[in-house]
PDB file of C-alpha atoms in Angstrom:
ATOM      1  CA  MET L   1      43.803  -4.592  23.015  1.00  0.00           C
ATOM      2  CA  ASN L   2      46.188  -3.587  20.252  1.00  0.00           C
ATOM      3  CA  THR L   3      49.734  -3.299  21.712  1.00  0.00           C
ATOM      4  CA  SER L   4      51.558  -2.581  18.484  1.00  0.00           C
ATOM      5  CA  GLY L   5      51.327   1.190  18.962  1.00  0.00           C
ATOM      6  CA  ASP L   6      48.978   1.287  15.985  1.00  0.00           C
ATOM      7  CA  ALA L   7      45.981   3.610  16.302  1.00  0.00           C
ATOM      8  CA  ARG L   8      43.710   1.119  14.609  1.00  0.00           C
ATOM      9  CA  PRO L   9      41.393  -0.872  16.874  1.00  0.00           C
ATOM     10  CA  ASP L  10      42.164  -4.482  17.527  1.00  0.00           C
ATOM     11  CA  PRO L  11      39.889  -6.670  15.333  1.00  0.00           C
ATOM     12  CA  VAL L  12      38.658  -8.508  18.424  1.00  0.00           C
ATOM     13  CA  GLU L  13      37.737  -5.219  20.139  1.00  0.00           C
ATOM     14  CA  HIS L  14      36.083  -3.977  16.957  1.00  0.00           C
ATOM     15  CA  ASP L  15      33.965  -7.124  16.694  1.00  0.00           C
ATOM     16  CA  ALA L  16      32.921  -6.812  20.349  1.00  0.00           C
ATOM     17  CA  ARG L  17      31.821  -3.222  19.770  1.00  0.00           C
ATOM     18  CA  ALA L  18      29.910  -4.222  16.643  1.00  0.00           C
ATOM     19  CA  ASP L  19      28.186  -7.047  18.521  1.00  0.00           C
ATOM     20  CA  GLY L  20      27.197  -4.587  21.253  1.00  0.00           C
ATOM     21  CA  ARG L  21      25.709  -2.246  18.646  1.00  0.00           C
ATOM     22  CA  ASN L  22      23.816  -5.114  17.086  1.00  0.00           C
ATOM     23  CA  ASP L  23      22.515  -6.182  20.493  1.00  0.00           C
ATOM     24  CA  ARG L  24      21.281  -2.614  21.124  1.00  0.00           C
ATOM     25  CA  ARG L  25      19.769  -2.442  17.670  1.00  0.00           C
ATOM     26  CA  ASN L  26      17.897  -5.684  18.122  1.00  0.00           C
ATOM     27  CA  ALA L  27      16.714  -4.857  21.649  1.00  0.00           C
ATOM     28  CA  GLY L  28      13.035  -3.971  21.599  1.00  0.00           C
ATOM     29  CA  ARG L  29      12.760  -4.803  17.923  1.00  0.00           C
ATOM     30  CA  ASN L  30       9.382  -5.993  16.729  1.00  0.00           C
ATOM     31  CA  ASP L  31      10.314  -9.141  14.826  1.00  0.00           C
ATOM     32  CA  ASP L  32       6.802  -9.460  13.387  1.00  0.00           C
ATOM     33  CA  ARG L  33       7.561  -6.434  11.198  1.00  0.00           C
ATOM     34  CA  ASP L  34      11.186  -7.215  10.439  1.00  0.00           C
ATOM     35  CA  ASP L  35      11.942  -5.732   7.039  1.00  0.00           C
ATOM     36  CA  GLY L  36      15.520  -6.987   6.914  1.00  0.00           C
ATOM     37  CA  ARG L  37      17.061  -3.678   7.958  1.00  0.00           C
ATOM     38  CA  ASP L  38      19.700  -3.605  10.649  1.00  0.00           C
ATOM     39  CA  GLU L  39      18.514  -0.567  12.573  1.00  0.00           C
ATOM     40  CA  SER L  40      17.738   0.299  16.161  1.00  0.00           C
ATOM     41  CA  PRO L  41      14.222   1.362  17.176  1.00  0.00           C
ATOM     42  CA  GLU L  42      15.462   4.966  17.168  1.00  0.00           C
ATOM     43  CA  GLU L  43      16.997   4.620  13.712  1.00  0.00           C
ATOM     44  CA  ARG L  44      13.791   3.017  12.458  1.00  0.00           C
ATOM     45  CA  ALA L  45      11.727   5.866  13.931  1.00  0.00           C
ATOM     46  CA  ASP L  46      14.022   8.444  12.295  1.00  0.00           C
ATOM     47  CA  ARG L  47      13.654   6.733   8.911  1.00  0.00           C
ATOM     48  CA  GLN L  48       9.910   6.330   9.291  1.00  0.00           C
ATOM     49  CA  TRP L  49       9.589   9.989  10.302  1.00  0.00           C
ATOM     50  CA  GLN L  50      11.450  11.104   7.173  1.00  0.00           C
ATOM     51  CA  GLU L  51       9.247   8.902   4.977  1.00  0.00           C
ATOM     52  CA  LEU L  52       6.113  10.217   6.669  1.00  0.00           C
ATOM     53  CA  VAL L  53       7.203  13.832   6.235  1.00  0.00           C
ATOM     54  CA  GLN L  54       7.641  13.250   2.498  1.00  0.00           C
ATOM     55  CA  GLU L  55       4.134  11.778   2.280  1.00  0.00           C
ATOM     56  CA  ILE L  56       2.665  14.659   4.273  1.00  0.00           C
ATOM     57  CA  ARG L  57       4.289  17.208   1.951  1.00  0.00           C
ATOM     58  CA  VAL L  58       2.419  15.770  -1.024  1.00  0.00           C
ATOM     59  CA  ALA L  59      -0.940  15.626   0.763  1.00  0.00           C
ATOM     60  CA  GLN L  60      -0.517  19.060   2.401  1.00  0.00           C
ATOM     61  CA  THR L  61       0.163  20.742  -0.912  1.00  0.00           C
ATOM     62  CA  GLY L  62      -2.977  19.303  -2.464  1.00  0.00           C
ATOM     63  CA  VAL L  63      -5.255  20.065   0.460  1.00  0.00           C
ATOM     64  CA  GLN L  64      -3.901  23.596   0.899  1.00  0.00           C
ATOM     65  CA  ILE L  65      -4.418  24.476  -2.778  1.00  0.00           C
ATOM     66  CA  LEU L  66      -7.938  23.051  -2.700  1.00  0.00           C
ATOM     67  CA  PHE L  67      -8.752  24.750   0.603  1.00  0.00           C
ATOM     68  CA  GLY L  68      -7.417  28.092  -0.640  1.00  0.00           C
ATOM     69  CA  PHE L  69      -9.578  27.821  -3.743  1.00  0.00           C
ATOM     70  CA  LEU L  70     -12.630  26.918  -1.657  1.00  0.00           C
ATOM     71  CA  LEU L  71     -12.144  29.941   0.582  1.00  0.00           C
ATOM     72  CA  THR L  72     -12.340  32.317  -2.380  1.00  0.00           C
ATOM     73  CA  VAL L  73     -15.630  30.923  -3.702  1.00  0.00           C
ATOM     74  CA  ALA L  74     -17.765  32.597  -1.018  1.00  0.00           C
ATOM     75  CA  PHE L  75     -16.618  36.015  -2.239  1.00  0.00           C
ATOM     76  CA  THR L  76     -17.823  35.566  -5.823  1.00  0.00           C
ATOM     77  CA  THR L  77     -21.087  36.932  -7.181  1.00  0.00           C
ATOM     78  CA  VAL L  78     -22.123  33.484  -8.410  1.00  0.00           C
ATOM     79  CA  PHE L  79     -21.997  32.147  -4.842  1.00  0.00           C
ATOM     80  CA  GLN L  80     -24.565  34.718  -3.687  1.00  0.00           C
ATOM     81  CA  ARG L  81     -27.060  33.402  -6.261  1.00  0.00           C
ATOM     82  CA  LEU L  82     -26.656  29.724  -5.324  1.00  0.00           C
ATOM     83  CA  PRO L  83     -29.623  27.921  -3.772  1.00  0.00           C
ATOM     84  CA  GLN L  84     -29.338  27.150  -0.066  1.00  0.00           C
ATOM     85  CA  THR L  85     -28.667  23.447  -0.762  1.00  0.00           C
ATOM     86  CA  ASP L  86     -25.527  24.295  -2.739  1.00  0.00           C
ATOM     87  CA  LYS L  87     -24.425  26.794  -0.085  1.00  0.00           C
ATOM     88  CA  THR L  88     -24.817  24.072   2.549  1.00  0.00           C
ATOM     89  CA  ILE L  89     -22.757  21.642   0.455  1.00  0.00           C
ATOM     90  CA  TYR L  90     -20.139  24.392   0.119  1.00  0.00           C
ATOM     91  CA  ILE L  91     -20.036  25.002   3.888  1.00  0.00           C
ATOM     92  CA  VAL L  92     -19.644  21.269   4.561  1.00  0.00           C
ATOM     93  CA  THR L  93     -16.861  21.118   1.956  1.00  0.00           C
ATOM     94  CA  VAL L  94     -14.997  24.071   3.509  1.00  0.00           C
ATOM     95  CA  ILE L  95     -15.278  22.546   6.977  1.00  0.00           C
ATOM     96  CA  LEU L  96     -13.987  19.199   5.692  1.00  0.00           C
ATOM     97  CA  GLY L  97     -11.105  20.990   3.937  1.00  0.00           C
ATOM     98  CA  SER L  98     -10.260  22.837   7.131  1.00  0.00           C
ATOM     99  CA  LEU L  99     -10.307  19.613   9.142  1.00  0.00           C
ATOM    100  CA  ALA L 100      -8.117  17.887   6.541  1.00  0.00           C
ATOM    101  CA  THR L 101      -5.655  20.781   6.655  1.00  0.00           C
ATOM    102  CA  GLY L 102      -5.541  20.583  10.452  1.00  0.00           C
ATOM    103  CA  ALA L 103      -4.968  16.829  10.468  1.00  0.00           C
ATOM    104  CA  LEU L 104      -2.209  17.034   7.836  1.00  0.00           C
ATOM    105  CA  ILE L 105      -0.423  19.910   9.580  1.00  0.00           C
ATOM    106  CA  GLY L 106      -0.977  18.255  12.975  1.00  0.00           C
ATOM    107  CA  PRO L 107       2.096  15.981  12.754  1.00  0.00           C
ATOM    108  CA  VAL L 108       4.337  19.032  12.376  1.00  0.00           C
ATOM    109  CA  ALA L 109       2.930  20.669  15.526  1.00  0.00           C
ATOM    110  CA  PHE L 110       3.007  17.324  17.330  1.00  0.00           C
ATOM    111  CA  HIS L 111       6.674  16.831  16.469  1.00  0.00           C
ATOM    112  CA  ARG L 112       7.555  20.378  17.474  1.00  0.00           C
ATOM    113  CA  LEU L 113       5.878  20.037  20.886  1.00  0.00           C
ATOM    114  CA  VAL L 114       7.479  16.688  21.761  1.00  0.00           C
ATOM    115  CA  TRP L 115      10.823  17.274  20.043  1.00  0.00           C
ATOM    116  CA  GLY L 116      13.820  16.381  22.186  1.00  0.00           C
ATOM    117  CA  ARG L 117      11.801  14.236  24.595  1.00  0.00           C
ATOM    118  CA  ARG L 118      13.185  10.960  23.175  1.00  0.00           C
ATOM    119  CA  ILE L 119       9.768   9.678  22.130  1.00  0.00           C
ATOM    120  CA  LYS L 120      10.265   9.597  18.364  1.00  0.00           C
ATOM    121  CA  PRO L 121       8.707   6.107  17.956  1.00  0.00           C
ATOM    122  CA  GLU L 122       5.488   7.302  19.641  1.00  0.00           C
ATOM    123  CA  THR L 123       5.615  10.523  17.643  1.00  0.00           C
ATOM    124  CA  VAL L 124       5.784   8.530  14.410  1.00  0.00           C
ATOM    125  CA  VAL L 125       2.767   6.441  15.440  1.00  0.00           C
ATOM    126  CA  TRP L 126       0.626   9.473  16.315  1.00  0.00           C
ATOM    127  CA  ALA L 127       1.776  11.457  13.285  1.00  0.00           C
ATOM    128  CA  SER L 128       0.908   8.486  11.087  1.00  0.00           C
ATOM    129  CA  ARG L 129      -2.571   8.325  12.600  1.00  0.00           C
ATOM    130  CA  LEU L 130      -3.101  12.052  12.042  1.00  0.00           C
ATOM    131  CA  THR L 131      -1.889  11.712   8.457  1.00  0.00           C
ATOM    132  CA  PHE L 132      -4.284   8.842   7.762  1.00  0.00           C
ATOM    133  CA  LEU L 133      -7.144  10.844   9.280  1.00  0.00           C
ATOM    134  CA  GLY L 134      -6.102  13.784   7.083  1.00  0.00           C
ATOM    135  CA  ILE L 135      -6.204  11.540   4.016  1.00  0.00           C
ATOM    136  CA  LEU L 136      -9.731  10.385   4.896  1.00  0.00           C
ATOM    137  CA  LEU L 137     -10.831  13.996   5.391  1.00  0.00           C
ATOM    138  CA  LEU L 138      -9.157  14.963   2.105  1.00  0.00           C
ATOM    139  CA  LEU L 139     -11.118  12.178   0.407  1.00  0.00           C
ATOM    140  CA  ALA L 140     -14.349  13.609   1.821  1.00  0.00           C
ATOM    141  CA  THR L 141     -13.336  17.156   0.826  1.00  0.00           C
ATOM    142  CA  LEU L 142     -12.517  16.168  -2.751  1.00  0.00           C
ATOM    143  CA  THR L 143     -15.754  14.226  -3.070  1.00  0.00           C
ATOM    144  CA  THR L 144     -17.994  17.014  -1.765  1.00  0.00           C
ATOM    145  CA  ALA L 145     -16.111  19.665  -3.781  1.00  0.00           C
ATOM    146  CA  LEU L 146     -16.554  17.637  -6.958  1.00  0.00           C
ATOM    147  CA  PHE L 147     -20.218  17.105  -6.146  1.00  0.00           C
ATOM    148  CA  LEU L 148     -20.770  20.837  -5.627  1.00  0.00           C
ATOM    149  CA  ILE L 149     -18.885  21.885  -8.760  1.00  0.00           C
ATOM    150  CA  LEU L 150     -20.663  19.359 -10.990  1.00  0.00           C
ATOM    151  CA  ARG L 151     -24.064  20.284  -9.494  1.00  0.00           C
ATOM    152  CA  VAL L 152     -23.516  23.968 -10.186  1.00  0.00           C
ATOM    153  CA  ALA L 153     -21.909  23.450 -13.584  1.00  0.00           C
ATOM    154  CA  THR L 154     -24.311  20.892 -15.068  1.00  0.00           C
ATOM    155  CA  HIS L 155     -27.601  20.788 -13.103  1.00  0.00           C
ATOM    156  CA  ASN L 156     -27.722  17.174 -14.289  1.00  0.00           C
ATOM    157  CA  ALA L 157     -29.209  14.127 -12.541  1.00  0.00           C
ATOM    158  CA  VAL L 158     -26.149  12.093 -13.524  1.00  0.00           C
ATOM    159  CA  VAL L 159     -23.898  14.111 -11.153  1.00  0.00           C
ATOM    160  CA  PRO L 160     -24.244  11.737  -8.164  1.00  0.00           C
ATOM    161  CA  TRP L 161     -23.280   8.825 -10.416  1.00  0.00           C
ATOM    162  CA  LEU L 162     -20.235  10.668 -11.743  1.00  0.00           C
ATOM    163  CA  VAL L 163     -19.138  11.566  -8.230  1.00  0.00           C
ATOM    164  CA  ALA L 164     -19.694   7.980  -7.071  1.00  0.00           C
ATOM    165  CA  GLY L 165     -17.493   6.769  -9.933  1.00  0.00           C
ATOM    166  CA  VAL L 166     -14.724   9.194  -9.014  1.00  0.00           C
ATOM    167  CA  LEU L 167     -15.056   8.235  -5.338  1.00  0.00           C
ATOM    168  CA  LEU L 168     -14.640   4.580  -6.305  1.00  0.00           C
ATOM    169  CA  TRP L 169     -11.526   5.540  -8.262  1.00  0.00           C
ATOM    170  CA  TYR L 170     -10.085   7.304  -5.207  1.00  0.00           C
ATOM    171  CA  LEU L 171     -10.885   4.294  -3.031  1.00  0.00           C
ATOM    172  CA  LEU L 172      -9.259   1.965  -5.536  1.00  0.00           C
ATOM    173  CA  CYS L 173      -6.076   4.044  -5.899  1.00  0.00           C
ATOM    174  CA  TRP L 174      -5.689   5.093  -2.280  1.00  0.00           C
ATOM    175  CA  PHE L 175      -6.839   2.028  -0.357  1.00  0.00           C
ATOM    176  CA  ALA L 176      -7.812  -1.067  -2.367  1.00  0.00           C
ATOM    177  CA  LEU L 177      -4.640  -1.325  -4.459  1.00  0.00           C
ATOM    178  CA  PRO L 178      -2.201  -0.860  -1.542  1.00  0.00           C
ATOM    179  CA  LEU L 179      -4.187  -3.286   0.625  1.00  0.00           C
ATOM    180  CA  TRP L 180      -4.267  -5.827  -2.212  1.00  0.00           C
ATOM    181  CA  VAL L 181      -0.480  -5.572  -2.676  1.00  0.00           C
ATOM    182  CA  ARG L 182       0.041  -5.858   1.092  1.00  0.00           C
ATOM    183  CA  GLY L 183      -2.230  -8.928   1.210  1.00  0.00           C
ATOM    184  CA  ARG L 184      -0.368 -10.585  -1.678  1.00  0.00           C
ATOM    185  CA  ARG L 185       2.953  -9.986   0.073  1.00  0.00           C
ATOM    186  CA  ARG L 186       1.621 -11.442   3.318  1.00  0.00           C
ATOM    187  CA  GLY L 187       0.116 -14.400   1.434  1.00  0.00           C
ATOM    188  CA  ALA L 188       3.539 -15.117  -0.067  1.00  0.00           C
ATOM    189  CA  GLY L 189       4.929 -15.559   3.454  1.00  0.00           C
ATOM    190  CA  ARG L 190       6.657 -12.186   3.654  1.00  0.00           C
ATOM    191  CA  PRO L 191       5.891  -9.611   6.387  1.00  0.00           C
TER     192      PRO L 191
END
């Protein structure tokens, strides 16, 4: 204890408090995923939640614009003249867009319903799962929407090949490249 009448903490006391904080921060830490940050599980969950929310904002904007556009198509005169096959593709696309929207908005509702219950780490895990599901559904929505638009616009037999090429591009950008980078990092002995 500092007996000099000074309001500053004694260096020994300060170090003891810091060690206690570090012990709490390291308690329950998953060392397999240690990224070199000195944060408690709660601090990690808060950071991960903020990162996830930023990712969701990007995906939500895209899916909501696409879904809004898709909803207006049924009210056009061109839609009424489409063959039943194209109308079926449209219905599947709208349903996929609706499911993607639900999955990408789901983390917000999830957080709101469990907020204040001190389960942020579990909330982050479930919100991440919903977001990934939303991304998969968005992939399906984009693919079917492109297929429908190209079918109606071109009536060309090459449409499935074009859509397959774009789908491969999505898979490369969204999944293959990040997994390749993650694998290289792991292969270099880093978590």
